[in-house]
Amino acid sequence: MQNQQLMTSLSNGVQMPLLGLGVYDMYKQEAEQAVLWALETGYRLIDTASMYRNEAEIGNAVRQSGINRNDLFITTKVNNTDQGYEKTLKAFDVSLQKLNLDYVDLYLVHWPIKFTRKFTWKALERLYHEGRIKAIGVANYLIPFLEELQIEATEIPMVNQVEFSPYLYLEDLLNYCKERKIQLQAYSPLVRGQRMSDPKLLSMAEKYKKTPAQIILRWALQLGVSTIPKSSNLDRLKENFDVFDFEISEQDMAYINSFNENLRIVEDPMELY
Ligand SMILES: NC(=O)c1ccc[n+]([C@@H]2O[C@H](COP(=O)([O-])OP(=O)(O)OC[C@H]3O[C@@H](n4cnc5c(N)ncnc54)[C@H](OP(=O)(O)O)[C@@H]3O)[C@@H](O)[C@H]2O)c1
């Protein structure tokens, strides 16, 4: 795993970097600067959402970077209030306009909203078939939501972005997705900093001469899980990308799996909506 652009092949053949930058909770100028730094550092996947209100700044940074659009992987998501068939089609146009790009690489249903999610998925399928999105997926879809979606879907989601960390190790979901070639992507992978001083994690950091964040990110990559840590700090952006020069042993991977405490930062999708 030496390649700085470790890629995964989605079920439709589209190549996606496994490690990317999340831009939630970054305000306008902060987001633009962070994305510029990230692209200079080597990141090629940027994860935004209509809800984050920074799509325009992400698009600005992409253009300013001068990097070939084909070498970048830009994700955005349909907002909860925009779900439903017609509303999603419109919301996609608005996102694309704000990003000021010709296409997005990955468009996600942000949350499995009860009465509208089925229609939202139909809209994503249409946009995908029209060639306006390279890949489509979902976020916060635990197994029951994926099971329901497959009843009527003509496309199986290529990506499922969920909260996932050593402290929320969703092994059943990971296996379920692997069996169906749905790429799992970890959000809030760093537990928003809340477990950085866990002695178990610190012992791993000391052993591998890496930081706690690097251990967590490397663990996800070795599981084959894409991961999108957020940072708007240049040093931490670099730190989070510097995870390709070491390998966690099988035994230590199992040890890190055992950190699980079902800790959620974001609401449980089974309980909300
Ligand atoms: N689909 C969804 O429903 C959903 C929900 C939540 C998040 N997401 C996506 O996932 C991305 C990441 O999740 P997140 O933003 O919730 O949380 P996160 O990446 O787990 O944590 C971000 C926090 O950790 C800090 N941090 C970053 N690198 C660090 C390091 N090396 N050492 C110590 N602290 C560090 C950041 O501060 P600094 O910025 O100051 O470095 C920030 O406060 C989001 O930005 C978003 O794109 C999606």
CSV table of C-alpha atoms and ligand atoms in Angstrom, one decimal:
chain,number,residue,atom,x,y,z
A,1,MET,CA,0.0,0.0,0.0
A,2,GLN,CA,2.7,2.4,-1.0
A,3,ASN,CA,0.7,4.2,-3.6
A,4,GLN,CA,-0.2,7.7,-2.4
A,5,GLN,CA,-3.4,7.5,-4.5
A,6,LEU,CA,-4.6,4.2,-3.4
A,7,MET,CA,-7.7,3.6,-5.6
A,8,THR,CA,-10.7,1.4,-5.3
A,9,SER,CA,-12.7,0.2,-8.3
A,10,LEU,CA,-16.4,0.8,-7.8
A,11,SER,CA,-18.9,-1.9,-9.0
A,12,ASN,CA,-19.3,0.0,-12.3
A,13,GLY,CA,-15.5,0.3,-12.9
A,14,VAL,CA,-15.1,3.9,-11.8
A,15,GLN,CA,-11.9,4.5,-9.9
A,16,MET,CA,-12.2,6.3,-6.5
A,17,PRO,CA,-9.3,7.2,-4.2
A,18,LEU,CA,-9.8,5.5,-0.8
A,19,LEU,CA,-8.6,8.5,1.2
A,20,GLY,CA,-10.2,11.9,0.9
A,21,LEU,CA,-11.0,15.2,2.6
A,22,GLY,CA,-14.3,15.8,4.3
A,23,VAL,CA,-15.4,19.4,4.3
A,24,TYR,CA,-18.3,19.5,6.8
A,25,ASP,CA,-18.4,22.4,9.1
A,26,MET,CA,-16.0,24.5,7.1
A,27,TYR,CA,-17.2,27.9,6.4
A,28,LYS,CA,-16.8,29.3,2.8
A,29,GLN,CA,-13.3,30.8,2.7
A,30,GLU,CA,-12.0,28.2,5.2
A,31,ALA,CA,-13.3,25.4,2.9
A,32,GLU,CA,-11.7,26.9,-0.2
A,33,GLN,CA,-8.3,27.2,1.5
A,34,ALA,CA,-8.5,23.7,3.0
A,35,VAL,CA,-9.3,22.2,-0.4
A,36,LEU,CA,-6.4,24.1,-2.0
A,37,TRP,CA,-4.0,22.8,0.7
A,38,ALA,CA,-5.4,19.3,0.4
A,39,LEU,CA,-5.0,19.2,-3.4
A,40,GLU,CA,-1.4,20.5,-3.0
A,41,THR,CA,-0.8,17.8,-0.4
A,42,GLY,CA,-2.0,15.1,-2.8
A,43,TYR,CA,-5.7,14.5,-1.8
A,44,ARG,CA,-7.8,13.8,-4.9
A,45,LEU,CA,-11.2,13.0,-3.3
A,46,ILE,CA,-13.3,15.8,-1.8
A,47,ASP,CA,-16.5,15.1,0.1
A,48,THR,CA,-19.0,17.9,0.3
A,49,ALA,CA,-22.8,18.2,0.4
A,50,SER,CA,-25.5,20.6,-0.4
A,51,MET,CA,-26.1,20.8,3.4
A,52,TYR,CA,-22.5,22.1,4.0
A,53,ARG,CA,-23.2,25.3,2.0
A,54,ASN,CA,-19.7,25.3,0.6
A,55,GLU,CA,-20.1,23.7,-2.8
A,56,ALA,CA,-19.2,27.0,-4.6
A,57,GLU,CA,-16.0,27.3,-2.7
A,58,ILE,CA,-15.1,23.6,-3.4
A,59,GLY,CA,-15.6,24.3,-7.1
A,60,ASN,CA,-13.4,27.5,-6.9
A,61,ALA,CA,-10.6,25.5,-5.3
A,62,VAL,CA,-10.8,22.8,-7.8
A,63,ARG,CA,-10.5,25.3,-10.7
A,64,GLN,CA,-7.7,27.3,-9.0
A,65,SER,CA,-5.7,24.1,-8.3
A,66,GLY,CA,-5.2,23.7,-12.1
A,67,ILE,CA,-5.4,19.9,-11.6
A,68,ASN,CA,-7.0,18.0,-14.5
A,69,ARG,CA,-10.7,17.4,-13.6
A,70,ASN,CA,-10.4,13.8,-14.6
A,71,ASP,CA,-7.8,13.3,-11.9
A,72,LEU,CA,-10.2,14.5,-9.2
A,73,PHE,CA,-13.1,12.8,-7.5
A,74,ILE,CA,-15.8,15.2,-6.2
A,75,THR,CA,-18.7,13.9,-4.1
A,76,THR,CA,-21.8,15.9,-3.1
A,77,LYS,CA,-25.1,14.9,-1.6
A,78,VAL,CA,-28.8,15.7,-1.9
A,79,ASN,CA,-30.1,17.5,1.1
A,80,ASN,CA,-32.8,16.0,3.3
A,81,THR,CA,-35.3,18.7,2.5
A,82,ASP,CA,-34.7,18.2,-1.3
A,83,GLN,CA,-35.5,14.6,-1.3
A,84,GLY,CA,-38.2,13.1,-3.6
A,85,TYR,CA,-38.0,12.5,-7.4
A,86,GLU,CA,-38.6,16.0,-8.9
A,87,LYS,CA,-37.0,17.9,-6.0
A,88,THR,CA,-33.8,15.8,-6.2
A,89,LEU,CA,-33.5,16.4,-10.0
A,90,LYS,CA,-33.7,20.1,-9.3
A,91,ALA,CA,-31.4,19.9,-6.3
A,92,PHE,CA,-28.8,18.2,-8.5
A,93,ASP,CA,-28.9,21.0,-11.0
A,94,VAL,CA,-28.4,23.6,-8.2
A,95,SER,CA,-25.4,21.6,-6.8
A,96,LEU,CA,-23.8,21.3,-10.2
A,97,GLN,CA,-24.3,25.1,-10.8
A,98,LYS,CA,-22.8,26.0,-7.4
A,99,LEU,CA,-19.8,23.7,-8.0
A,100,ASN,CA,-19.6,25.1,-11.5
A,101,LEU,CA,-18.5,21.7,-12.8
A,102,ASP,CA,-19.7,19.6,-15.8
A,103,TYR,CA,-20.3,16.5,-13.7
A,104,VAL,CA,-19.9,15.1,-10.2
A,105,ASP,CA,-18.1,11.9,-9.6
A,106,LEU,CA,-20.4,10.6,-6.8
A,107,TYR,CA,-23.8,11.8,-5.8
A,108,LEU,CA,-25.2,10.4,-2.5
A,109,VAL,CA,-28.6,10.3,-0.8
A,110,HIS,CA,-27.5,12.1,2.4
A,111,TRP,CA,-29.9,10.3,4.8
A,112,PRO,CA,-32.6,7.6,4.4
A,113,ILE,CA,-35.6,9.9,4.8
A,114,LYS,CA,-38.7,7.7,5.4
A,115,PHE,CA,-41.3,8.8,2.9
A,116,THR,CA,-39.0,10.1,0.1
A,117,ARG,CA,-35.9,8.0,0.0
A,118,LYS,CA,-37.3,5.5,-2.7
A,119,PHE,CA,-38.1,8.4,-5.0
A,120,THR,CA,-34.8,10.1,-4.4
A,121,TRP,CA,-33.0,6.9,-5.4
A,122,LYS,CA,-35.1,6.8,-8.7
A,123,ALA,CA,-33.9,10.3,-9.4
A,124,LEU,CA,-30.3,9.4,-8.8
A,125,GLU,CA,-30.6,6.4,-11.1
A,126,ARG,CA,-32.0,8.7,-13.8
A,127,LEU,CA,-29.2,11.2,-13.4
A,128,TYR,CA,-26.7,8.3,-13.5
A,129,HIS,CA,-28.2,6.9,-16.7
A,130,GLU,CA,-28.1,10.3,-18.3
A,131,GLY,CA,-24.4,10.3,-17.7
A,132,ARG,CA,-24.4,13.4,-15.4
A,133,ILE,CA,-22.9,11.5,-12.4
A,134,LYS,CA,-20.1,8.9,-12.6
A,135,ALA,CA,-21.4,6.9,-9.6
A,136,ILE,CA,-24.3,7.0,-7.3
A,137,GLY,CA,-24.6,5.9,-3.7
A,138,VAL,CA,-26.2,6.4,-0.3
A,139,ALA,CA,-25.2,7.6,3.1
A,140,ASN,CA,-26.4,6.4,6.5
A,141,TYR,CA,-27.9,3.3,5.0
A,142,LEU,CA,-27.7,0.5,7.5
A,143,ILE,CA,-28.6,-3.0,6.3
A,144,PRO,CA,-32.5,-2.7,6.5
A,145,PHE,CA,-32.3,0.4,4.3
A,146,LEU,CA,-30.1,-1.3,1.8
A,147,GLU,CA,-32.4,-4.4,1.8
A,148,GLU,CA,-35.4,-2.1,1.1
A,149,LEU,CA,-33.7,-0.2,-1.6
A,150,GLN,CA,-32.8,-3.3,-3.6
A,151,ILE,CA,-36.4,-4.4,-4.0
A,152,GLU,CA,-37.1,-1.7,-6.6
A,153,ALA,CA,-33.7,-0.5,-7.6
A,154,THR,CA,-32.2,-0.9,-11.1
A,155,GLU,CA,-28.8,0.2,-9.7
A,156,ILE,CA,-27.3,-1.0,-6.5
A,157,PRO,CA,-25.5,1.8,-4.7
A,158,MET,CA,-21.8,1.9,-5.6
A,159,VAL,CA,-20.9,3.6,-2.3
A,160,ASN,CA,-22.4,3.6,1.2
A,161,GLN,CA,-21.0,6.4,3.4
A,162,VAL,CA,-21.7,5.7,7.1
A,163,GLU,CA,-20.2,6.7,10.5
A,164,PHE,CA,-17.5,4.2,11.0
A,165,SER,CA,-14.4,4.1,13.3
A,166,PRO,CA,-12.6,1.7,15.6
A,167,TYR,CA,-15.2,2.9,18.2
A,168,LEU,CA,-18.1,2.1,15.9
A,169,TYR,CA,-16.9,-0.9,14.1
A,170,LEU,CA,-19.9,-2.1,12.0
A,171,GLU,CA,-18.5,-5.5,11.0
A,172,ASP,CA,-21.8,-6.9,9.7
A,173,LEU,CA,-22.4,-3.9,7.5
A,174,LEU,CA,-18.9,-4.0,6.2
A,175,ASN,CA,-19.3,-7.7,5.3
A,176,TYR,CA,-22.7,-7.1,3.8
A,177,CYS,CA,-21.4,-4.3,1.6
A,178,LYS,CA,-18.3,-6.3,0.5
A,179,GLU,CA,-20.5,-9.2,-0.6
A,180,ARG,CA,-22.5,-6.9,-2.8
A,181,LYS,CA,-19.6,-4.8,-4.1
A,182,ILE,CA,-20.9,-1.7,-2.3
A,183,GLN,CA,-17.8,0.4,-1.3
A,184,LEU,CA,-18.1,1.4,2.4
A,185,GLN,CA,-16.9,4.9,3.2
A,186,ALA,CA,-16.2,6.0,6.8
A,187,TYR,CA,-17.4,9.4,7.9
A,188,SER,CA,-16.4,11.0,11.2
A,189,PRO,CA,-13.5,8.5,11.0
A,190,LEU,CA,-11.6,10.4,13.7
A,191,VAL,CA,-14.6,10.4,16.1
A,192,ARG,CA,-14.2,14.2,15.8
A,193,GLY,CA,-11.2,13.9,18.0
A,194,GLN,CA,-13.0,12.4,20.9
A,195,ARG,CA,-10.9,9.3,21.4
A,196,MET,CA,-7.4,10.7,20.6
A,197,SER,CA,-6.2,10.1,24.1
A,198,ASP,CA,-7.5,6.6,24.5
A,199,PRO,CA,-4.6,4.6,26.0
A,200,LYS,CA,-5.2,1.6,23.7
A,201,LEU,CA,-5.0,3.9,20.6
A,202,LEU,CA,-2.0,5.7,22.0
A,203,SER,CA,-0.2,2.3,22.5
A,204,MET,CA,-0.7,1.6,18.8
A,205,ALA,CA,0.5,5.0,17.9
A,206,GLU,CA,3.7,4.5,20.0
A,207,LYS,CA,4.3,1.1,18.5
A,208,TYR,CA,4.1,2.2,14.9
A,209,LYS,CA,5.7,5.7,15.6
A,210,LYS,CA,2.6,7.3,14.1
A,211,THR,CA,-0.1,9.6,15.5
A,212,PRO,CA,-3.5,8.3,16.8
A,213,ALA,CA,-5.2,9.8,13.7
A,214,GLN,CA,-2.8,8.0,11.4
A,215,ILE,CA,-3.5,4.7,13.1
A,216,ILE,CA,-7.3,5.1,12.7
A,217,LEU,CA,-7.0,6.1,9.1
A,218,ARG,CA,-4.6,3.3,8.2
A,219,TRP,CA,-6.9,0.8,10.0
A,220,ALA,CA,-9.8,1.8,7.8
A,221,LEU,CA,-7.7,1.6,4.6
A,222,GLN,CA,-6.4,-1.9,5.5
A,223,LEU,CA,-10.0,-3.0,6.0
A,224,GLY,CA,-10.7,-1.8,2.4
A,225,VAL,CA,-12.9,1.1,3.7
A,226,SER,CA,-12.6,4.5,2.2
A,227,THR,CA,-12.1,7.3,4.7
A,228,ILE,CA,-12.7,11.0,4.6
A,229,PRO,CA,-11.2,12.8,7.6
A,230,LYS,CA,-12.0,16.5,7.9
A,231,SER,CA,-9.3,19.1,8.7
A,232,SER,CA,-8.9,22.7,7.9
A,233,ASN,CA,-5.5,22.8,9.5
A,234,LEU,CA,-2.6,22.4,7.1
A,235,ASP,CA,-0.4,20.3,9.5
A,236,ARG,CA,-3.3,18.0,10.3
A,237,LEU,CA,-4.3,17.7,6.6
A,238,LYS,CA,-0.7,16.6,5.9
A,239,GLU,CA,-0.7,14.3,8.9
A,240,ASN,CA,-3.9,12.6,7.8
A,241,PHE,CA,-2.5,11.9,4.3
A,242,ASP,CA,0.8,10.5,5.6
A,243,VAL,CA,-0.5,7.0,6.1
A,244,PHE,CA,1.1,5.1,3.2
A,245,ASP,CA,4.5,4.2,4.7
A,246,PHE,CA,3.5,1.7,7.3
A,247,GLU,CA,1.4,-1.4,7.7
A,248,ILE,CA,-0.6,-2.5,10.8
A,249,SER,CA,-0.1,-6.2,11.5
A,250,GLU,CA,-3.0,-8.6,11.4
A,251,GLN,CA,-2.9,-9.1,15.1
A,252,ASP,CA,-3.0,-5.4,15.8
A,253,MET,CA,-5.9,-4.9,13.2
A,254,ALA,CA,-7.8,-7.4,15.3
A,255,TYR,CA,-6.9,-5.5,18.5
A,256,ILE,CA,-8.1,-2.2,17.0
A,257,ASN,CA,-11.3,-3.9,16.0
A,258,SER,CA,-11.9,-4.7,19.6
A,259,PHE,CA,-12.0,-1.0,20.5
A,260,ASN,CA,-15.6,-1.0,19.4
A,261,GLU,CA,-18.0,0.6,21.9
A,262,ASN,CA,-20.8,1.5,19.5
A,263,LEU,CA,-20.0,5.1,19.9
A,264,ARG,CA,-21.9,7.4,17.6
A,265,ILE,CA,-21.2,11.1,17.0
A,266,VAL,CA,-24.1,11.5,14.6
A,267,GLU,CA,-27.7,10.3,15.2
A,268,ASP,CA,-28.4,6.6,14.7
A,269,PRO,CA,-30.1,6.3,11.2
A,270,MET,CA,-32.4,3.6,12.6
A,271,GLU,CA,-33.7,6.0,15.1
A,272,LEU,CA,-34.0,9.3,13.2
A,273,TYR,CA,-36.7,9.5,10.5
B,1,LIG,N1,-23.0,11.5,5.3
B,1,LIG,C1,-23.1,12.1,6.5
B,1,LIG,O1,-24.2,12.1,7.1
B,1,LIG,C2,-21.9,12.7,7.2
B,1,LIG,C3,-22.0,13.0,8.5
B,1,LIG,C4,-20.8,13.5,9.1
B,1,LIG,C5,-19.7,13.7,8.4
B,1,LIG,N2,-19.7,13.4,7.0
B,1,LIG,C6,-18.4,13.6,6.2
B,1,LIG,O2,-17.3,13.0,6.8
B,1,LIG,C7,-16.3,14.0,7.0
B,1,LIG,C8,-15.5,13.7,8.3
B,1,LIG,O3,-16.3,13.6,9.4
B,1,LIG,P1,-16.4,14.7,10.6
B,1,LIG,O4,-16.0,16.0,10.0
B,1,LIG,O5,-17.7,14.5,11.2
B,1,LIG,O6,-15.3,14.3,11.7
B,1,LIG,P2,-13.8,13.7,11.7
B,1,LIG,O7,-13.2,13.7,10.4
B,1,LIG,O8,-13.9,12.4,12.5
B,1,LIG,O9,-13.1,14.7,12.7
B,1,LIG,C9,-12.9,16.1,12.4
B,1,LIG,C10,-12.4,16.8,13.6
B,1,LIG,O10,-11.1,16.2,14.0
B,1,LIG,C11,-10.1,17.2,14.0
B,1,LIG,N3,-8.9,16.6,13.4
B,1,LIG,C12,-8.6,16.4,12.1
B,1,LIG,N4,-7.5,15.8,11.9
B,1,LIG,C13,-6.9,15.6,13.2
B,1,LIG,C14,-5.8,15.0,13.6
B,1,LIG,N5,-4.9,14.5,12.8
B,1,LIG,N6,-5.6,14.9,15.0
B,1,LIG,C15,-6.5,15.5,15.8
B,1,LIG,N7,-7.6,16.0,15.4
B,1,LIG,C16,-7.9,16.1,14.1
B,1,LIG,C17,-10.6,18.3,13.1
B,1,LIG,O11,-10.1,19.6,13.5
B,1,LIG,P3,-9.3,20.5,12.6
B,1,LIG,O12,-10.1,20.9,11.4
B,1,LIG,O13,-9.0,21.7,13.4
B,1,LIG,O14,-8.0,19.8,12.2
B,1,LIG,C18,-12.1,18.2,13.4
B,1,LIG,O15,-12.4,18.9,14.6
B,1,LIG,C19,-17.1,15.3,7.1
B,1,LIG,O16,-16.3,16.5,6.9
B,1,LIG,C20,-18.1,15.1,6.0
B,1,LIG,O17,-17.5,15.3,4.7
B,1,LIG,C21,-20.8,12.9,6.4
